[in-house]
Coordinates of C-alpha atoms in Angstrom, one line a residue:
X162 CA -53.0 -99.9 110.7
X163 CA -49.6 -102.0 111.4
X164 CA -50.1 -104.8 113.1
X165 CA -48.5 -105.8 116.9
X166 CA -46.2 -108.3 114.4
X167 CA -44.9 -105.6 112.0
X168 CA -43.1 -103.8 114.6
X169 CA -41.0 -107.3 115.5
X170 CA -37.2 -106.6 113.9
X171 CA -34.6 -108.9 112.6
X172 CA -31.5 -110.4 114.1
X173 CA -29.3 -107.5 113.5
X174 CA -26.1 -109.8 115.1
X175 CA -25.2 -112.9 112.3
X176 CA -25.6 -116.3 113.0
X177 CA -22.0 -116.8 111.9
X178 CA -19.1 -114.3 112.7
X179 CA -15.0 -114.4 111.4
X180 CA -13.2 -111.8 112.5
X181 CA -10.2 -111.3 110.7
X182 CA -6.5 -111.2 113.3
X183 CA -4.4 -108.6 114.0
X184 CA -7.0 -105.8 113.6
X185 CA -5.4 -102.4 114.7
X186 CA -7.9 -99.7 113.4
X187 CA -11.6 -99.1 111.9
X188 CA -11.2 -96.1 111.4
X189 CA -11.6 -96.3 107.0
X190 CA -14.7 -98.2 108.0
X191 CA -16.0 -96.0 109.9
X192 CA -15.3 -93.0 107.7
X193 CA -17.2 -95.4 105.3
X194 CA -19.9 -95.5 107.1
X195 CA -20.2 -91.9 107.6
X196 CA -19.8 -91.3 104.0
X197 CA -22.5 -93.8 103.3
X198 CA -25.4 -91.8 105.6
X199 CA -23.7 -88.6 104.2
X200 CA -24.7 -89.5 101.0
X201 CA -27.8 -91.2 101.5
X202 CA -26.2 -94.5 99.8
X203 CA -28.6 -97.0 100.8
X204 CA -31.7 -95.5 99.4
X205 CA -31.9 -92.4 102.1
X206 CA -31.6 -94.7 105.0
X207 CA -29.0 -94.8 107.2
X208 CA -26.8 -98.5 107.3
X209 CA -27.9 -100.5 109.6
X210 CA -26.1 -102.5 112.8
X211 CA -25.5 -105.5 110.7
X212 CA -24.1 -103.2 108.1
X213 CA -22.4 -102.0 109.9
X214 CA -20.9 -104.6 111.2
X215 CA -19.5 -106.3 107.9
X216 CA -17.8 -102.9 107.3
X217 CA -16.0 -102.7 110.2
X218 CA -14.8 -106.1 109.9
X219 CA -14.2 -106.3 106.4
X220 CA -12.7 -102.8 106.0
X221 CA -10.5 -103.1 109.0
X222 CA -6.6 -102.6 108.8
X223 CA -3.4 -104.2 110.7
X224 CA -1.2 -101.9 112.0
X225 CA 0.9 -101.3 108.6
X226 CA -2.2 -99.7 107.3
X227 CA -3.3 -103.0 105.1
X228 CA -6.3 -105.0 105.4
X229 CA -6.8 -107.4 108.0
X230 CA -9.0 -109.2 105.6
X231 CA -8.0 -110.5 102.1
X232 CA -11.3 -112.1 101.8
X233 CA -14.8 -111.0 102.9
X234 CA -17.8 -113.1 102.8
X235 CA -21.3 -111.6 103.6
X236 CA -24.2 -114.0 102.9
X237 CA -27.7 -113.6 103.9
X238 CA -31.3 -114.8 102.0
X239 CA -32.0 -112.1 99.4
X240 CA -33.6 -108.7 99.9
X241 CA -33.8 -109.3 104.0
X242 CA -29.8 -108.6 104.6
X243 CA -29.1 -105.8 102.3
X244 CA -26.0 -106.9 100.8
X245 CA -26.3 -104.9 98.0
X246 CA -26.3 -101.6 99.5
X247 CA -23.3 -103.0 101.8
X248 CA -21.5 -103.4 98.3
X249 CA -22.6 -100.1 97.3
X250 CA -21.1 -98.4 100.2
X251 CA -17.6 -100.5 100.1
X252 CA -16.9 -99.4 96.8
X253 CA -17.4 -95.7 97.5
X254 CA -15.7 -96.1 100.4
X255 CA -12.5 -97.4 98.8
X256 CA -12.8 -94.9 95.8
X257 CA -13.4 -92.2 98.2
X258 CA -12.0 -92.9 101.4
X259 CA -9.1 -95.4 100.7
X260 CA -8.2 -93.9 96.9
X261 CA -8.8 -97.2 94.9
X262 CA -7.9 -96.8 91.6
X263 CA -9.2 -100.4 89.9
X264 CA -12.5 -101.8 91.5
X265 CA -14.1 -104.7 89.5
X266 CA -17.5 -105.9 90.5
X267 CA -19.0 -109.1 88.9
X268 CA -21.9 -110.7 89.1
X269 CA -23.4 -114.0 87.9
X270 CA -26.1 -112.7 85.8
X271 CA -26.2 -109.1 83.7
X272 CA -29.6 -107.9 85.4
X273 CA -28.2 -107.8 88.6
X274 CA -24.4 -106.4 87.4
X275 CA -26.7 -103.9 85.5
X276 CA -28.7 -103.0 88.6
X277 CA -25.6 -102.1 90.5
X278 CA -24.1 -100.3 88.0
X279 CA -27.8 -98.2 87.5
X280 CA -27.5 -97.5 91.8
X281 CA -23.8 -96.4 91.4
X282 CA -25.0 -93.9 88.8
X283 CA -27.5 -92.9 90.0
X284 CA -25.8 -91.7 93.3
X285 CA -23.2 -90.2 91.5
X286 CA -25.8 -88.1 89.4
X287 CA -27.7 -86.8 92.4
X288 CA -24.9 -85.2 94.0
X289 CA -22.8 -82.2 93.1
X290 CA -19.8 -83.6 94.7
X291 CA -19.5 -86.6 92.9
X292 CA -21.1 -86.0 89.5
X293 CA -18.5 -83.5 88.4
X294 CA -16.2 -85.9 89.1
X295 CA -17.4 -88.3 86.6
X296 CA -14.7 -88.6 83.6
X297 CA -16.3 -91.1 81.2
X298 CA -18.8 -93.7 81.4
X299 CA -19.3 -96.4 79.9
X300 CA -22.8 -97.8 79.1
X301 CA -22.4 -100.9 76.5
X302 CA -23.5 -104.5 77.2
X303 CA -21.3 -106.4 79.1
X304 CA -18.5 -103.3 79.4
X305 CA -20.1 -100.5 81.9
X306 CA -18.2 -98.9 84.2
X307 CA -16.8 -95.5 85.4
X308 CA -13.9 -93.7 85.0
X309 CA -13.4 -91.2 87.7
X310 CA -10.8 -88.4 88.8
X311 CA -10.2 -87.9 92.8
X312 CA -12.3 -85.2 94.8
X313 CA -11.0 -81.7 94.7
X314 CA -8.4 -81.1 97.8
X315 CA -8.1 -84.6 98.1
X316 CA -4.7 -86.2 99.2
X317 CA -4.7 -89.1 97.2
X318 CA -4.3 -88.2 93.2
X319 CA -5.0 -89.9 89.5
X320 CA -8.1 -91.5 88.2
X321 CA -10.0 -94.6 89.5
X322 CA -11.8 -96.8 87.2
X323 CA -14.8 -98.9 88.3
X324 CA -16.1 -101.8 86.2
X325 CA -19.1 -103.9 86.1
X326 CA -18.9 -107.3 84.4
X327 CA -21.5 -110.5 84.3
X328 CA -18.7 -113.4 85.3
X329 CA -17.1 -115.7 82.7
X330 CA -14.0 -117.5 82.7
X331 CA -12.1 -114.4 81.4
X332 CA -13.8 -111.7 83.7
X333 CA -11.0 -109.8 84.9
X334 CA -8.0 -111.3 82.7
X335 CA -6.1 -108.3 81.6
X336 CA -6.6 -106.5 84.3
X337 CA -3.3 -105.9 86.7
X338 CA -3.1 -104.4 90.1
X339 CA -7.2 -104.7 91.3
X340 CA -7.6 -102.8 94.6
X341 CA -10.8 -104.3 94.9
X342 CA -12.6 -107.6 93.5
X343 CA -16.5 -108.0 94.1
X344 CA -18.2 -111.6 93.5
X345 CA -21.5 -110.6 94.0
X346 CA -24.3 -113.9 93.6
X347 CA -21.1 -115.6 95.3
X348 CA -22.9 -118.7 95.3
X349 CA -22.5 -119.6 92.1
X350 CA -18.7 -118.5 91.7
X351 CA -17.0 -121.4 90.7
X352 CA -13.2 -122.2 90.2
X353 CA -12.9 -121.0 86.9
X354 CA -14.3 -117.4 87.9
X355 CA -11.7 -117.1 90.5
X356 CA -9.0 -118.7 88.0
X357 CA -10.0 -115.8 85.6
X358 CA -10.2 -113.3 88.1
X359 CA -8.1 -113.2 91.1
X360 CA -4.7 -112.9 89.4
X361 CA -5.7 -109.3 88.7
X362 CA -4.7 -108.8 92.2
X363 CA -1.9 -110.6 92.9
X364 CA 0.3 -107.5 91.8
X365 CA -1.4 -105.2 94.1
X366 CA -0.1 -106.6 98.0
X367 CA -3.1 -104.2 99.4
X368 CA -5.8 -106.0 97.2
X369 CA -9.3 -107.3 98.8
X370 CA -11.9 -109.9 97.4
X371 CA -15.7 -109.1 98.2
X372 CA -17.9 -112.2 98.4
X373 CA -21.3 -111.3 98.4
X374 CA -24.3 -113.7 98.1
X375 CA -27.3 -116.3 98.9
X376 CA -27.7 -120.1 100.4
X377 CA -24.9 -122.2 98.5
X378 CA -26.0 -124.7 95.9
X379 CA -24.4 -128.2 95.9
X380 CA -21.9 -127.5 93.0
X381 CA -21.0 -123.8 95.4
X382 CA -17.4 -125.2 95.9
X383 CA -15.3 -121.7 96.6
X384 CA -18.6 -120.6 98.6
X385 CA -18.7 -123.5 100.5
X386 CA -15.2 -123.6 101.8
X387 CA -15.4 -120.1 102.6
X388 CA -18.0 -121.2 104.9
X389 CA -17.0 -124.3 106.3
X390 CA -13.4 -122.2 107.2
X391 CA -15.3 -119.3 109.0
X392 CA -17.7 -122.0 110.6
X393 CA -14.5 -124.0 111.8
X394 CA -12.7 -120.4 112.9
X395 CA -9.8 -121.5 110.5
X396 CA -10.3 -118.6 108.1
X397 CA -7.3 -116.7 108.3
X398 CA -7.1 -113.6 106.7
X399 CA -11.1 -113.6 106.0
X400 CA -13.5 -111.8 107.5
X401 CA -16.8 -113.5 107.5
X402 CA -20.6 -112.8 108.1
X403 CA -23.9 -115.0 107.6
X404 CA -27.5 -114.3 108.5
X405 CA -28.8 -117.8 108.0
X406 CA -31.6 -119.9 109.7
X407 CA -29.7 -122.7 110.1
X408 CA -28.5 -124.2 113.2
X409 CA -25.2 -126.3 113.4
X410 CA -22.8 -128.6 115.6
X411 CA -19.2 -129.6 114.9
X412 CA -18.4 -133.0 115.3
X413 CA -15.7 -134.7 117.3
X414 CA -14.2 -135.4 113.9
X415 CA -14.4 -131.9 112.6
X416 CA -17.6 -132.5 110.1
X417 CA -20.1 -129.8 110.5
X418 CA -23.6 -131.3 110.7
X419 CA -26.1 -128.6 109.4
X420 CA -30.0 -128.9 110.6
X421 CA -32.9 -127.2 108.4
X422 CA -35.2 -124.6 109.6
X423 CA -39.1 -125.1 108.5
X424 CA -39.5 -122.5 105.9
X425 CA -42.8 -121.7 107.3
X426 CA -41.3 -120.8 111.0
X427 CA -41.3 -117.3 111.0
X428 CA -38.9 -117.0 113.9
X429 CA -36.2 -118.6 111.3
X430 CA -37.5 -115.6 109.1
X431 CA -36.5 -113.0 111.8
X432 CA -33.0 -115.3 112.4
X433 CA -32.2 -115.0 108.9
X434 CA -33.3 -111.5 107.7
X435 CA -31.8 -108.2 109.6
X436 CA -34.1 -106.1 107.1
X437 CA -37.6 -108.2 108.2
X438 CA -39.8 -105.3 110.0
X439 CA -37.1 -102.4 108.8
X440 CA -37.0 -101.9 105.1
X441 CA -39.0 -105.8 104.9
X442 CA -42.7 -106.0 105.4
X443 CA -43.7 -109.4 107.3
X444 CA -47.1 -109.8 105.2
X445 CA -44.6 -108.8 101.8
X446 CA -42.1 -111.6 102.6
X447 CA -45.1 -114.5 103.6
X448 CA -45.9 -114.1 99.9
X449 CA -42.3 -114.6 98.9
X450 CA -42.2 -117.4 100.9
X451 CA -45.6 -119.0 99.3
X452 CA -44.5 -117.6 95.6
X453 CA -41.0 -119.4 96.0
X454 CA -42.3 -122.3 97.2
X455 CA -38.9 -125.2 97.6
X456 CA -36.5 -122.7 96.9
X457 CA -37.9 -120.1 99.5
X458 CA -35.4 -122.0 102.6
X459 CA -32.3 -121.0 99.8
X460 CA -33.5 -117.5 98.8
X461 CA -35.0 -116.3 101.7
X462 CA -33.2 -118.2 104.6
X463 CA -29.6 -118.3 103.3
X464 CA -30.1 -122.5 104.1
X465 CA -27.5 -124.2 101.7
X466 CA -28.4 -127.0 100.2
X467 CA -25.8 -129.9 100.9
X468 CA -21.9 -129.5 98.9
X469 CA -20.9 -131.8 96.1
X470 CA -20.0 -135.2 97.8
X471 CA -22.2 -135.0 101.0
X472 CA -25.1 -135.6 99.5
X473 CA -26.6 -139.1 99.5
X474 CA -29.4 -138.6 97.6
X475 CA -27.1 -137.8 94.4
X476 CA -28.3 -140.2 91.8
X477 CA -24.9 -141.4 91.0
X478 CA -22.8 -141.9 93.9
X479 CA -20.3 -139.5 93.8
X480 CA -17.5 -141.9 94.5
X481 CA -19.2 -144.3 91.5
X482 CA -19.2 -141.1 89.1
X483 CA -15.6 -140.6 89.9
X484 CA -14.7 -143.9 89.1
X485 CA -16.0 -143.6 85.8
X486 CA -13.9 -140.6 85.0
X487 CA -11.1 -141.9 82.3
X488 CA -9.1 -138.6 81.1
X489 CA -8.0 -140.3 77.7
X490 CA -11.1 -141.7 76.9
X491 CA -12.0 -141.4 73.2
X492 CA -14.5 -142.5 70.5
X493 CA -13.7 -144.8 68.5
X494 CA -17.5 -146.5 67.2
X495 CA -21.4 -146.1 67.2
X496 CA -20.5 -141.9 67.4
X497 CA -23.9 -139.7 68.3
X498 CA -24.8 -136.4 68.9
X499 CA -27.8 -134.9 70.4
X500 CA -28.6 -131.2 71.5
X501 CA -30.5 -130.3 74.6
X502 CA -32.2 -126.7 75.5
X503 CA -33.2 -125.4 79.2
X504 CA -36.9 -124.7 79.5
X505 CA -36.0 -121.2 80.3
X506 CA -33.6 -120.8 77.2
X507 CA -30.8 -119.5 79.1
X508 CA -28.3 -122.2 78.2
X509 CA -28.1 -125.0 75.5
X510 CA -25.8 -128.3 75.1
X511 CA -24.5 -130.1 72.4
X512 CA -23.3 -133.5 73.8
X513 CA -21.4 -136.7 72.0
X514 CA -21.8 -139.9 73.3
X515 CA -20.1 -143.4 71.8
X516 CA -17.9 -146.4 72.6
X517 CA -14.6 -146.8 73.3
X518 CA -11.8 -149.3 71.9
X519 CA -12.1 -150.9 75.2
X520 CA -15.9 -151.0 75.0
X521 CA -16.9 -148.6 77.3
X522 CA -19.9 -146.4 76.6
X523 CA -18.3 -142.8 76.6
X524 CA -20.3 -139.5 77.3
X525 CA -18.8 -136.2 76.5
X526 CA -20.1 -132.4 76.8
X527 CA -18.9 -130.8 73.6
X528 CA -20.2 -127.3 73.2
X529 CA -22.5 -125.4 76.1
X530 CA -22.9 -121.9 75.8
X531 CA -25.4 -119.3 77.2
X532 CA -28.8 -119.0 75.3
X533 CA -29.7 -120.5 71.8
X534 CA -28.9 -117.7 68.8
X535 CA -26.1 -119.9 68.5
X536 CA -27.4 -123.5 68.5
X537 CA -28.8 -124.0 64.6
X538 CA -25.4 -122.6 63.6
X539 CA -23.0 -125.1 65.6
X540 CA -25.6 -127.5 64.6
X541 CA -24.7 -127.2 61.2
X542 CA -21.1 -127.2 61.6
X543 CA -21.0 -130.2 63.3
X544 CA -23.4 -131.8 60.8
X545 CA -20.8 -131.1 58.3
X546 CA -18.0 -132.7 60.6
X547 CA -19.4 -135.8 61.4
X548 CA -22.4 -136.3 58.5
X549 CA -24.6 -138.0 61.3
X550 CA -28.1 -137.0 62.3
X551 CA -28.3 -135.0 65.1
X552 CA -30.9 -136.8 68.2
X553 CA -33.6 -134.3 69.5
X554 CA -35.8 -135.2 72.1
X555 CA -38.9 -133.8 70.3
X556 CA -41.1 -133.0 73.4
X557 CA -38.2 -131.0 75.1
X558 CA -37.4 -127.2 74.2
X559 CA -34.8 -128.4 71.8
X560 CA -37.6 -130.0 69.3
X561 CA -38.5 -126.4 68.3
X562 CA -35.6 -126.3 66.6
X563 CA -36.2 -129.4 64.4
X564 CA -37.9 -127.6 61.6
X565 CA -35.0 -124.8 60.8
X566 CA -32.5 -127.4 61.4
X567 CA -34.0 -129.9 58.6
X568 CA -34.7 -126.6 56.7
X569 CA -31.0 -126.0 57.0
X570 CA -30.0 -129.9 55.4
X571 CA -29.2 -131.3 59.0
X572 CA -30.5 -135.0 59.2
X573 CA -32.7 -135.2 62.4
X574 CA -33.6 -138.4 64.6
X575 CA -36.8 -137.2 66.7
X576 CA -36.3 -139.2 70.1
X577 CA -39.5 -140.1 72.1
X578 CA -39.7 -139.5 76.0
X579 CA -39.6 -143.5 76.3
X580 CA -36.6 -143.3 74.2
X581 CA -34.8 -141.0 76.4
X582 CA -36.3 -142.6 79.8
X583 CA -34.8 -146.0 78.7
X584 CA -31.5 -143.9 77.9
X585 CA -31.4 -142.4 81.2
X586 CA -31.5 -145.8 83.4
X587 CA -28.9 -146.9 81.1
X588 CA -26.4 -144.0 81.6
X589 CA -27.5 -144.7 85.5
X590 CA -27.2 -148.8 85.0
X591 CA -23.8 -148.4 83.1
X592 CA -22.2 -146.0 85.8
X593 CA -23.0 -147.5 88.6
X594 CA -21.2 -151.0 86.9
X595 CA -18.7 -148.9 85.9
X596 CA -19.2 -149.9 82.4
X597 CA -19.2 -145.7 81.5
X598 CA -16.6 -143.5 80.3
X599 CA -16.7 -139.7 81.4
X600 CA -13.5 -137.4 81.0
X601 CA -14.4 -135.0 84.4
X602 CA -15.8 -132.0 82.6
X603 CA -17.0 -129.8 85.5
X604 CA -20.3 -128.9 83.3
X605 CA -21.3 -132.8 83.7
X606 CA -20.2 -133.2 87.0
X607 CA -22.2 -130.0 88.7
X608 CA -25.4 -131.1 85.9
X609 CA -25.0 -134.5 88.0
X610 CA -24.8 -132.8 91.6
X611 CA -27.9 -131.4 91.2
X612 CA -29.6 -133.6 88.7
X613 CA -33.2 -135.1 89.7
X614 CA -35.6 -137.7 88.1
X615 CA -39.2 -137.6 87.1
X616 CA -40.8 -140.7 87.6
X617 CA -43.4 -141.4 84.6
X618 CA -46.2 -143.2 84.7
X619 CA -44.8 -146.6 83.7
X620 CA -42.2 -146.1 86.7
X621 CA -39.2 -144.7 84.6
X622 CA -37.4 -141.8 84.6
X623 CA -36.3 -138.9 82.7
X624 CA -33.9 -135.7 84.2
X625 CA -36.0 -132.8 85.4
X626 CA -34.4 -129.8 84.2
X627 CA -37.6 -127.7 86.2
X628 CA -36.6 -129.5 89.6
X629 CA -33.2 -130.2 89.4
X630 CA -31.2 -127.6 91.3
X631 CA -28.5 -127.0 88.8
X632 CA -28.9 -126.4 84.8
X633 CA -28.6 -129.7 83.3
X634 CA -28.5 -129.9 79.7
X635 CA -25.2 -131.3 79.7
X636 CA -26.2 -134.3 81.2
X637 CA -29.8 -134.3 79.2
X638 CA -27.6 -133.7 75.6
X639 CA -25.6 -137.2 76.7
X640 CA -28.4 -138.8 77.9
X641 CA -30.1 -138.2 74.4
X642 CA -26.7 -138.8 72.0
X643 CA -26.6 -142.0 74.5
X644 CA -30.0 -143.4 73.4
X645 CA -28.4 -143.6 69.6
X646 CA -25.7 -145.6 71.5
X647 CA -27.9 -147.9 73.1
X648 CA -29.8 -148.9 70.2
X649 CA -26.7 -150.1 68.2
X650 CA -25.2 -153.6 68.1
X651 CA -21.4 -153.5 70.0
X652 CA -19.1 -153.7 67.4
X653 CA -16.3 -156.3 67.8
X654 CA -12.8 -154.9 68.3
X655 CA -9.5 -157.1 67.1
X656 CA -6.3 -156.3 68.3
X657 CA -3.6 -157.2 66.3

């Protein structure tokens, strides 16, 4: 039997609302929205109010027949919002409504691009009016997509392709004339995603750009100014919509001071989640709340955690860590290399760290990619290059490699967790007397954003990579290559 609770519903109006100007019809969002119950797009259930709603603000037109919107944001905490199926219907809508003939849809991991691209199939399979319709698709890793020819009768003529792609730097180079672009996990879209990107739609003057996501991180910079512009009504061209729990006042100097909701309240649950007591159980999403523990306020709330340079409790100042940023900066002496694994084994660092003709200690990211098939490899080449052991923190993720590595001829120096808590209060030490050299490498300066210490028992301090907010093995590779650094006499320098 449902409890009196369960029948409660969710805030279907968002907490934040940017209407885009010079709106002159809805009447493609609304045929959207039609098509989207018509075809039972969001799992046999029709959209709801606050689906609505971001469709017929992000989908509305000016009076030339263009979009109102350049931009759409539409942020909520995961699962309770149903963003996803709000995707889902804008990009059948445009390839079946509006005629769009290039839709791109990234996303920041491949399980959740591949999810998409598994729902977009499968609604195209089910129904005889859209599976003949099917050209080609396209199935491998990393390059899915569609490739469709227009409905039969239809006005509007020649094939639309739709792509799915996890974001890089390159997603969406090559690419002219997008109609649409979809970030989904918008949060972590940084400028480099947008850099490789949006030019694919600066040839198109009718293109659109579909952010779609959770609470911001600290290092969310694109995200962030989204919301700070809707927030401040100085958006523009953007249409804008946030189910958050978060309350807010602006300032008499224009700052926006945020204030945080108690994960536990569950009227900030109902605030934040349009979904909680429709497609959400309230007893299902008290367990998501217990199982995601700190990060429940993020996920489930759509609270953002505090942007890069408002946060106090960064453990080098930001204005300090900028001050230590030298462009030219080069190694001259004492040169050491360490490597540095996540404990989920999703990324992996190979960072430098040495002095400087001037003296300086100087800490550089050299090589981070995604997951480890590649690290014993690179390892090797850079064993070859430089002929210096390589530093590995042996009670860190990265000291499982030590074996294949010696077994492949590459010197090792095993680095204790003293080691490498001295290190780290001498990267902090040196910084904050400006006695460090860094050459602004966004990898190290989001790793530092979200960076946190684990106090041991003697009362220093190592990075936590499990509670740190951000993936830091950047900053845990320099921290390591550092301790090499530290141990060495400073060499004299003689100018001449």
């Amino acid at each position: 039997m449902r409890s009196q609770l369960a029948v409660r519903l969710g805030a279907e109006l968002p907490q934040i609302v940017h209407e885009p100007p010079d709106v002159a019809s809805r009447a493609t969002a609304e045929d959207t929205i039609e098509l989207a119950a018509r075809y039972q797009i969001t799992d046999g259930q029709p959209l709801s109010p606050s689906q609505e709603l971001r469709l017929l603000n992000g989908m509305a037109e000016r009076s030339d027949g263009t979009w109102a919107a350049k931009r759409v944001g539409d942020f909520g905490g995961r699962q309770g919002a149903g963003k996803t199926a709000t995707v889902i219907a804008r990009i059948f809508g445009g390839i079946f409504r509006v005629g769009e003939r290039l839709t791109i849809y990234t996303a920041h991991e491949f399980p959740t691009a591949n999810e998409v691209f598994l729902r977009v199939g499968a609604i195209l399979e089910a129904w005889d009016d859209f599976n003949g319709l099917v050209l080609h698709e396209r199935k491998a890793h990393g390059d899915q997509g569609f490739e469709l020819k227009g409905p039969k009768g239809s006005e509007i003529t020649g094939k639309r392709r739709l792509l799915f792609k996890t974001r890089t730097g390159r997603s969406g180079r090559g690419f002219a004339k997008a109609d649409l672009l979809i970030y989904d996990e918008a949060q972590h879209l940084m400028p480099e995603h947008v850099a490789g990107s949006g030019p694919a739609k600066r040839a198109n003057p009718n293109s659109q750009s579909w952010w779609s996501g959770s609470g911001g991180l600290p290092v969310s910079g694109p995200a962030w100014d989204m919301r700070k512009a809707a927030v401040l009504g100085k958006g523009g061209r953007l249409s804008y919509t946030e189910h958050t729990a978060q309350t807010w006042e602006i300032k008499p100097d224009g700052r926006i001071e945020w204030t945080q909701p108690d994960a536990h309240d569950r009227g900030a649950w109902y605030l934040a989640n349009p979904g909680l007591g429709r497609w959400v159980e309230e007893d299902g999403f008290a367990e998501l709340v217990i199982e995601l523990g700190a990060l429940a306020p993020r996920e489930l709330l759509c609270v953002w955690e505090s942007p890069l340079g408002d946060d106090g409790d960064q453990v080098i100042a930001p204005d300090v860590w900028a001050g230590c940023q030298r462009p030219q900066s080069k190694i001259v002496a004492n040169d050491c290399w360490a490597l540095s694994v996540s404990p989920d084994r999703k990324w992996a660092t190979i960072g430098i760290a040495g002095r400087t003709a001037d003296g300086l200690e100087h800490v550089e990211s050299l090589d981070r990619r995604p997951g480890t098939a590649w690290v014993v490899d690179r390892c090797v080449e850079v064993w070859n290059a430089k002929r210096l052991p390589v530093r590995i923190h042996k009670s860190a993720p990265e000291g499982a490699f030590i074996a294949e590595l010696v077994e492949r001829g590459v010197e090792v120096v095993e680095v204790s967790t003293a080691d490498v808590s001295r290190a780290t209060g001498h990267l902090i030490d040196a910084a904050n007397a400006f006695k460090l050299a860094h050459l602004g490498q966004g990898v190290l300066d989001r790793a530092l954003v979200g960076a946190v210490l684990r106090p041991g028992a003697d009362g220093a301090s190592v990075w936590d990579a499990r509670k740190s907010s951000v993936e830091i093995t950047p900053l845990s590779a320099v921290t390591v290559a550092l301790s090499g650094v530290a141990s060495m006499a400073e060499p004299e320098f003689f100018v001449y």
